[in-house]
PDB file of C-alpha atoms in Angstrom:
ATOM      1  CA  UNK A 339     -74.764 -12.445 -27.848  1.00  0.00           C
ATOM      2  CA  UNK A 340     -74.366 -12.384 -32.039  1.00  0.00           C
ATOM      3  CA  UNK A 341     -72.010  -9.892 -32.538  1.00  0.00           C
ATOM      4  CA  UNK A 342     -72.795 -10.450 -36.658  1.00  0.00           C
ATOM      5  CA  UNK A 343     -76.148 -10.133 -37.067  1.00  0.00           C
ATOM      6  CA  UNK A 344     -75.469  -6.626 -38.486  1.00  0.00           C
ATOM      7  CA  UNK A 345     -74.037  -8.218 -41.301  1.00  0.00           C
ATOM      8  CA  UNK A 346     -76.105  -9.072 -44.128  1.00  0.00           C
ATOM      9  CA  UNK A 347     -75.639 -10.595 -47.950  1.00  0.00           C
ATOM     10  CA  UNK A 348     -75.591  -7.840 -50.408  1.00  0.00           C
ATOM     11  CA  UNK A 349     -74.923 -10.317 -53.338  1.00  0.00           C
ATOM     12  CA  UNK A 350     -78.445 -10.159 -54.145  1.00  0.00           C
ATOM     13  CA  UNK A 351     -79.264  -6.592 -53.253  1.00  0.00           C
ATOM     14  CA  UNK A 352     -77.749  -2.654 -52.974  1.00  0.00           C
ATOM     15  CA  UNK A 353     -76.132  -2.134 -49.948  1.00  0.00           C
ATOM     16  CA  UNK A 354     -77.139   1.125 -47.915  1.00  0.00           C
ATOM     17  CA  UNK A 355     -74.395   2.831 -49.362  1.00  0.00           C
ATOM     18  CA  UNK A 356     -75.500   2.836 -52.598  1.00  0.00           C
ATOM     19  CA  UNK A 357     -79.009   2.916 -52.405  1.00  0.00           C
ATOM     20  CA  UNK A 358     -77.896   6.578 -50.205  1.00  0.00           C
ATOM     21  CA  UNK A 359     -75.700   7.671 -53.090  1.00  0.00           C
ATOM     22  CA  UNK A 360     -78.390   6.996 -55.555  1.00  0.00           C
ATOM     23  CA  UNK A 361     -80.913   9.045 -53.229  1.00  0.00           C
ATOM     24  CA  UNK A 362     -79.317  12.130 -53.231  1.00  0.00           C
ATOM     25  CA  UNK A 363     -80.984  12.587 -57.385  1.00  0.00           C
ATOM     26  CA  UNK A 364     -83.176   9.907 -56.845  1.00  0.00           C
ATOM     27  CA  UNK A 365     -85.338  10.996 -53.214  1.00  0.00           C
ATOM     28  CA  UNK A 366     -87.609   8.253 -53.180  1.00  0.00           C
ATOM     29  CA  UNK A 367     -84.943   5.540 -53.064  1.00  0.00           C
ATOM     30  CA  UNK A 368     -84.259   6.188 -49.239  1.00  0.00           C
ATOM     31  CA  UNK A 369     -87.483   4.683 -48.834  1.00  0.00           C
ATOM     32  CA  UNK A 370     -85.575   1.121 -49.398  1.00  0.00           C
ATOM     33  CA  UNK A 371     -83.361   2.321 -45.992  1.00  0.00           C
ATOM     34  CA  UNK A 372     -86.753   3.090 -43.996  1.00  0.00           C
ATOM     35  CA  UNK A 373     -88.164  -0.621 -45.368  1.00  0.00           C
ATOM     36  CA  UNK A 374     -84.630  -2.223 -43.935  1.00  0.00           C
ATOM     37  CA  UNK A 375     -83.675  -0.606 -40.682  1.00  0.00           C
ATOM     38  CA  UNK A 376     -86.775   1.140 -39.482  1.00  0.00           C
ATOM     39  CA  UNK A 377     -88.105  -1.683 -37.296  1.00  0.00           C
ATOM     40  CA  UNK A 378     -84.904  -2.270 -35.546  1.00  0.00           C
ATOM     41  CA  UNK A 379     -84.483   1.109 -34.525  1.00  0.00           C
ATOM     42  CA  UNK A 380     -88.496   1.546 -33.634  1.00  0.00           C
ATOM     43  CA  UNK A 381     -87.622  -1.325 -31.409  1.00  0.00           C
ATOM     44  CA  UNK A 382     -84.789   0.002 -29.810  1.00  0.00           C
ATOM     45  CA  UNK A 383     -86.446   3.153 -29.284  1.00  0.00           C
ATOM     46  CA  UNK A 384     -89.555   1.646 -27.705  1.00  0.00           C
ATOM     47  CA  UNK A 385     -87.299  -0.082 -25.349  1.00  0.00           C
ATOM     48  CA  UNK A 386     -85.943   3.266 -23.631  1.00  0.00           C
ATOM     49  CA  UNK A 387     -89.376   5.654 -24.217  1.00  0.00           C
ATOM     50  CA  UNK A 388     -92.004   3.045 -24.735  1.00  0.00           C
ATOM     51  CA  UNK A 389     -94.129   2.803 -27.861  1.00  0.00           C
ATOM     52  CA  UNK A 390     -95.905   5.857 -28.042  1.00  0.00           C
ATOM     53  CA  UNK A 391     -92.741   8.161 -28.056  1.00  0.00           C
ATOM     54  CA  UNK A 392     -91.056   5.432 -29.864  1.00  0.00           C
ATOM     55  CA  UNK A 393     -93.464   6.258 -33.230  1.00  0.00           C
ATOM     56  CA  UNK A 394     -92.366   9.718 -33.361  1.00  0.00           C
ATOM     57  CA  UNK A 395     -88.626   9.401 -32.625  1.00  0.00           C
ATOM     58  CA  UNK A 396     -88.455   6.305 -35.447  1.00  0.00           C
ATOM     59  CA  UNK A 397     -90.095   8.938 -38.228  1.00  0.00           C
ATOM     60  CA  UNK A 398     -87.754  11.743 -36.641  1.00  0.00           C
ATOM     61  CA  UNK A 399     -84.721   9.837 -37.393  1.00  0.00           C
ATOM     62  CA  UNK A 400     -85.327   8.807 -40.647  1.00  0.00           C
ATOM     63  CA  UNK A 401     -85.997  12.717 -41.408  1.00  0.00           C
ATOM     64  CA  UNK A 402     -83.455  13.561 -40.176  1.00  0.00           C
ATOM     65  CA  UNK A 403     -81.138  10.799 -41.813  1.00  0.00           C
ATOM     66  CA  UNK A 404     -82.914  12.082 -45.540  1.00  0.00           C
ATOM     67  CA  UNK A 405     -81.599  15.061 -44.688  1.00  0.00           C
ATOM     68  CA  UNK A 406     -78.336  14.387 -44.278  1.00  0.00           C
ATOM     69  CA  UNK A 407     -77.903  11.548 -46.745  1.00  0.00           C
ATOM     70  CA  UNK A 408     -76.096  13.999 -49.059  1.00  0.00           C
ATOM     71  CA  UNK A 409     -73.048  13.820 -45.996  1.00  0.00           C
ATOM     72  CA  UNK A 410     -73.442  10.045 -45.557  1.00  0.00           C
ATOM     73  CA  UNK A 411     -69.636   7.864 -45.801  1.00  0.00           C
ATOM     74  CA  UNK A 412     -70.221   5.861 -48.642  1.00  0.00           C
ATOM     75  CA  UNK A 413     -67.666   4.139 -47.507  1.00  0.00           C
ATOM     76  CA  UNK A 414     -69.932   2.416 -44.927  1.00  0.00           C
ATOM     77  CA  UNK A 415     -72.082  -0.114 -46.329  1.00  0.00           C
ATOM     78  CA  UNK A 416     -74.454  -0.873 -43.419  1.00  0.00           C
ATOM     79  CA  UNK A 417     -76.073   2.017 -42.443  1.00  0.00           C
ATOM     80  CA  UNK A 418     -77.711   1.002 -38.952  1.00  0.00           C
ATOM     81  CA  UNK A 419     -75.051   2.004 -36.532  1.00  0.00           C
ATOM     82  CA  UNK A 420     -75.131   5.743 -38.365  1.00  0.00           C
ATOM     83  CA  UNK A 421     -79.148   5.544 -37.775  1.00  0.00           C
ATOM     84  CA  UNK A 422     -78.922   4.423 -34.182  1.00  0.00           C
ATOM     85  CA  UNK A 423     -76.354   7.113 -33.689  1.00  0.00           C
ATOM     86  CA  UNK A 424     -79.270   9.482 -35.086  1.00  0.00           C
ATOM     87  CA  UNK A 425     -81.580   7.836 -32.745  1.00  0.00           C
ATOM     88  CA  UNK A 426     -79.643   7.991 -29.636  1.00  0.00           C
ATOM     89  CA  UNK A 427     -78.903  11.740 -30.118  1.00  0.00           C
ATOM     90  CA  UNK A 428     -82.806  12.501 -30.169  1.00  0.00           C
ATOM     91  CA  UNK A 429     -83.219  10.310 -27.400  1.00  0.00           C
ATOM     92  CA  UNK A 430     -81.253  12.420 -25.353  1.00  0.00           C
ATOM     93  CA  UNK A 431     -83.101  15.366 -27.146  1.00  0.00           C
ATOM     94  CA  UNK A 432     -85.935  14.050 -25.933  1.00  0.00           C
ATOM     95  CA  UNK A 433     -84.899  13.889 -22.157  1.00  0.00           C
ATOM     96  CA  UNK A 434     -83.478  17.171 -22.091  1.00  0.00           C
ATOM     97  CA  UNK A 435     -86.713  18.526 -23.151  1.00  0.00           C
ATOM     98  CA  UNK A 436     -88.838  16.618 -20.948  1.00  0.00           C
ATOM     99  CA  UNK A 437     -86.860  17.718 -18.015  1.00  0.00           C
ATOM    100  CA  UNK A 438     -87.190  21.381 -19.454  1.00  0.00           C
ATOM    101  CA  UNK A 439     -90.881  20.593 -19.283  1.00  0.00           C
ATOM    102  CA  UNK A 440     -91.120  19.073 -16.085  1.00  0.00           C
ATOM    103  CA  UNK A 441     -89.042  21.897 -14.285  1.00  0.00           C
ATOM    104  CA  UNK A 442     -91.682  24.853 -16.263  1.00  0.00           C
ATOM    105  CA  UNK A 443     -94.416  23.241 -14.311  1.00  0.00           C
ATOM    106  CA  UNK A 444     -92.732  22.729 -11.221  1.00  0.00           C
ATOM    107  CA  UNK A 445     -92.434  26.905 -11.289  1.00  0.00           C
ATOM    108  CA  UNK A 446     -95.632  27.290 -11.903  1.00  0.00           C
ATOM    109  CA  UNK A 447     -97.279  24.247  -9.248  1.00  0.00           C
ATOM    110  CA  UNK A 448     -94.082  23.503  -7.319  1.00  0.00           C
ATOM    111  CA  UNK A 449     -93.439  19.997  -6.037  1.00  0.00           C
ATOM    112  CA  UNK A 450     -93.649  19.100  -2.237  1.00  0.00           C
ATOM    113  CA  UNK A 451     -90.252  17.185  -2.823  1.00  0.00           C
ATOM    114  CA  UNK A 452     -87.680  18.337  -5.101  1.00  0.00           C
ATOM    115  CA  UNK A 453     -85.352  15.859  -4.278  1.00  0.00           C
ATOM    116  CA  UNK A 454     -83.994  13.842  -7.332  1.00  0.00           C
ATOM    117  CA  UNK A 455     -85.594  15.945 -10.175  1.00  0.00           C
ATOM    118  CA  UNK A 456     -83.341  14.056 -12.743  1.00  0.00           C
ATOM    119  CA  UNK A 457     -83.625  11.090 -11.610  1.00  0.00           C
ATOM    120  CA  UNK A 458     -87.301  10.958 -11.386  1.00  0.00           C
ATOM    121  CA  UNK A 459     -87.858  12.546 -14.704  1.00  0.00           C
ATOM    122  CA  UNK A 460     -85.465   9.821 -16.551  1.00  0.00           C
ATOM    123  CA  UNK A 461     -87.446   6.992 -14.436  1.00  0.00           C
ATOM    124  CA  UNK A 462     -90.351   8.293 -15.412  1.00  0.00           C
ATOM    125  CA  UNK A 463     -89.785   8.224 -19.403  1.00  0.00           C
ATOM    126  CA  UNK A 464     -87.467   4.739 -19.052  1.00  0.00           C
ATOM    127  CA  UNK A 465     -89.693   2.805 -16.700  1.00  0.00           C
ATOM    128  CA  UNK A 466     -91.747   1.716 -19.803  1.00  0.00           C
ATOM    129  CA  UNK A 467     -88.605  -0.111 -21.611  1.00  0.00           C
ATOM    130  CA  UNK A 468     -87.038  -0.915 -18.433  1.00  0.00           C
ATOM    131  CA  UNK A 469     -87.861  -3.631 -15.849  1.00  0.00           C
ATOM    132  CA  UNK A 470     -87.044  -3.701 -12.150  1.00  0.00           C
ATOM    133  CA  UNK A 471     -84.906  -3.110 -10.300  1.00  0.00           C
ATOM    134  CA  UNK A 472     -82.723  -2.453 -13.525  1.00  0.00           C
ATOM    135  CA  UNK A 473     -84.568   1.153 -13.744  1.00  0.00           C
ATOM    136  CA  UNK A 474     -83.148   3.118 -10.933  1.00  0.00           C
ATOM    137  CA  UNK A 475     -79.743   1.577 -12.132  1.00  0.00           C
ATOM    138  CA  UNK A 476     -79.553   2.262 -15.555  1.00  0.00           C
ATOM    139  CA  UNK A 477     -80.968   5.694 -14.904  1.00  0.00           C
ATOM    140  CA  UNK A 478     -77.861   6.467 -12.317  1.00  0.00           C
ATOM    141  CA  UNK A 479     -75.374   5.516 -15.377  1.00  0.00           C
ATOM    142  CA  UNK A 480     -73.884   8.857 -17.172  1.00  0.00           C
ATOM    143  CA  UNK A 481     -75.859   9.812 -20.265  1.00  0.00           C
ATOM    144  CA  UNK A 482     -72.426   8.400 -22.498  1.00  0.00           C
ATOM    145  CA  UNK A 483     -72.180   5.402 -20.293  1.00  0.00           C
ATOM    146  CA  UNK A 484     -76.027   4.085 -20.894  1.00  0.00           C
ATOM    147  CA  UNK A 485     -76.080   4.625 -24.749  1.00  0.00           C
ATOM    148  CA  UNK A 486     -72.979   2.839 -24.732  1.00  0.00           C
ATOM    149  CA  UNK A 487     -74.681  -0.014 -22.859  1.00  0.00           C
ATOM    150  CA  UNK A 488     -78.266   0.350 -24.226  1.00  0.00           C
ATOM    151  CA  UNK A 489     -76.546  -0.017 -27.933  1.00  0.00           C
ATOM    152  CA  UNK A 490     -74.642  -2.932 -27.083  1.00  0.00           C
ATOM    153  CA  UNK A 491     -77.229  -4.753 -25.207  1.00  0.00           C
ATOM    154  CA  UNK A 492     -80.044  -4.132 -27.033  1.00  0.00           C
ATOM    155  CA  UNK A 493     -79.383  -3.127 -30.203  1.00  0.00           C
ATOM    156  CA  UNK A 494     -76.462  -5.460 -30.097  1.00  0.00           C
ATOM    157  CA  UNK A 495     -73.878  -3.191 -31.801  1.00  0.00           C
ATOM    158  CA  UNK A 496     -70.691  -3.805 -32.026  1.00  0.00           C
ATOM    159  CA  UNK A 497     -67.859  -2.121 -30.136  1.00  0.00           C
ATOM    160  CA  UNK A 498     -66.586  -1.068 -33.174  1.00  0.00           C
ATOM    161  CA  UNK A 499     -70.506   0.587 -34.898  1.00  0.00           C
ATOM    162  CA  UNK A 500     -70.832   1.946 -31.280  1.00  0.00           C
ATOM    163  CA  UNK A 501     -68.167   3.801 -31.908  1.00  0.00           C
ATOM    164  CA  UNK A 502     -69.268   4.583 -35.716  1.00  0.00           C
ATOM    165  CA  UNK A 503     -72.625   5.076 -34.125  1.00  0.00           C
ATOM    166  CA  UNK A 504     -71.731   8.123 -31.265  1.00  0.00           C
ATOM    167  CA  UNK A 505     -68.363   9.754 -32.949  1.00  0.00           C
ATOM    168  CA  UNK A 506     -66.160   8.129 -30.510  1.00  0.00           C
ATOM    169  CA  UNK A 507     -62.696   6.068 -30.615  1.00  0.00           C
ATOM    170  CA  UNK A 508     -63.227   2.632 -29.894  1.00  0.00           C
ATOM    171  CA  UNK A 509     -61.676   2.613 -26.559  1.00  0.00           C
ATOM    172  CA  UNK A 510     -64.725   4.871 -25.365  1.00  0.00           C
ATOM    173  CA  UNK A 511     -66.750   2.377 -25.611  1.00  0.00           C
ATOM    174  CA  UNK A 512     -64.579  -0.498 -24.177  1.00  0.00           C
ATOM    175  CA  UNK A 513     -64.064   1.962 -20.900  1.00  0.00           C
ATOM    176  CA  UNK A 514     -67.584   3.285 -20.951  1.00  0.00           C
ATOM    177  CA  UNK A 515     -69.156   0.010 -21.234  1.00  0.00           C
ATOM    178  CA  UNK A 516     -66.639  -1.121 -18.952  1.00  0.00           C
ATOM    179  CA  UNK A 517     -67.550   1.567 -15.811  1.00  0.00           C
ATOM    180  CA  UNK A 518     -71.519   1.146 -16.783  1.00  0.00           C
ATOM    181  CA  UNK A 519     -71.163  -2.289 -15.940  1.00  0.00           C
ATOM    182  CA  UNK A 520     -68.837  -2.326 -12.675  1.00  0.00           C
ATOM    183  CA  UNK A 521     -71.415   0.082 -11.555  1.00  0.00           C
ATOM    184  CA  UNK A 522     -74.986  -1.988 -12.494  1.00  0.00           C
ATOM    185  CA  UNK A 523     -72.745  -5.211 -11.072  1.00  0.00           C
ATOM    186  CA  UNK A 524     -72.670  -3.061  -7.921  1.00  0.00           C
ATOM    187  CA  UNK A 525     -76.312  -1.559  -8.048  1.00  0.00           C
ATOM    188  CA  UNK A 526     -77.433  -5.295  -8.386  1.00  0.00           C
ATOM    189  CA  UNK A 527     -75.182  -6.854  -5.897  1.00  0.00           C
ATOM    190  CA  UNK A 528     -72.543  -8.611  -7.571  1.00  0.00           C
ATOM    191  CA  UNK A 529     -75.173  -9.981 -10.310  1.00  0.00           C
ATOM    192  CA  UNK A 530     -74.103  -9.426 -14.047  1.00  0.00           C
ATOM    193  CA  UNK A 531     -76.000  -6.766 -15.788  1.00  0.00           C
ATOM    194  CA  UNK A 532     -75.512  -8.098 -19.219  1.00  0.00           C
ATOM    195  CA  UNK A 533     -77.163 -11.402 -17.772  1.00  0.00           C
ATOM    196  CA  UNK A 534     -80.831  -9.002 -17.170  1.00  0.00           C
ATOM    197  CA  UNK A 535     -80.674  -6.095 -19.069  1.00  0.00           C
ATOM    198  CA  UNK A 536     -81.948  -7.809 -22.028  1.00  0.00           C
ATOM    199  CA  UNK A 537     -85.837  -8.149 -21.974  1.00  0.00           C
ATOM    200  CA  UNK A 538     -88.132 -10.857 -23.827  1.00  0.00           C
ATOM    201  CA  UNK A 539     -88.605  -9.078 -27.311  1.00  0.00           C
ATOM    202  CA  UNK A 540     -87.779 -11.102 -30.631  1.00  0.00           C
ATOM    203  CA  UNK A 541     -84.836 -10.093 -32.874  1.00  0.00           C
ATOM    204  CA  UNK A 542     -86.958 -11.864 -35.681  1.00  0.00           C
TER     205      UNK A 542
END
């Protein structure tokens, strides 16, 4: 997997950094960090909520980012892992409130089988960006442990703007990725998860 594909040439351009600095007077510049980044994390996004979900939660976190671009670390050029970061947090947002949904219905037309209620609920808004039988796998991993993996595998992150990306130290994310995959090499009987979990889309 390239582990530098994050890094680009800013000889001939502003890196994020300054193009945020120059936003906090200048608003409409932080349209150049919606042009850059917004199609790699509306692709990430599709894969774990599918495309229709995925449209909402890219505009969300580039709201939300404007918003906070006054608190950005200038110090950080690339500003994709602090996006994804963004993203991930209203993915699990996202979840939460689905299975706050999910369980206000059940009150009012109870289920025959309550069995699972997580589980089903997290299948049912992953199955879109995940194949078989990867889904029921990935959806038993810890919230921390599957962002860890989902950033790393698919967004292809490293260890180091995972770490940038969620507010953890770096050795979070070498033991969380660690457990998520001793327990998908498990799930899929001895087969290595980093081998399937990544699915045909282009990284253009």
């Amino acid at each position: 997997m390239n582990r530098t594909r994050h890094a680009r040439d800013t000889t001939d351009e502003e890196d994020d950094a300054r193009i945020i600095a120059h936003s906090v007077r200048e608003p409409e510049r932080f349209s150049a960090i919606f042009d850059r980044h917004a199609p790699y994390i509306h692709r990430y996004l599709t894969r774990r909520l599918g495309r229709q979900v995925a449209d909402d939660l890219t505009a969300e976190t580039f709201l939300a980012a404007f918003h906070k671009r006054s608190r950005y670390d200038l110090d950080r050029r690339d500003a994709r892992p602090w996006l994804y970061g963004i993203a991930t947090n209203l993915i699990g947002q996202h979840r939460r409130d689905e299975l706050r949904d999910h369980r206000l219905r059940q009150t009012i037309a109870p289920d025959r089988d309550e069995s699972g209620l997580a589980d089903r609920v997290a299948a049912e808004v992953s199955a879109q960006a995940l194949r078989q039988p990867l889904v029921s796998a990935v959806t038993g991993l810890s919230p921390g442990d599957r962002d860890v993996l989902l950033l790393v595998a698919w967004a292809e992150l490293t260890y180091e703007e995972v770490a940038e990306a969620l507010l953890i130290p770096v050795g979070t994310v070498r033991s969380r990725l660690h457990r998520a995959r001793v327990k998908l090499r498990a799930a899929l009987g001895d087969i290595n998860p980093t081998n399937h979990i990544e699915e045909p889309v282009s990284h253009g």
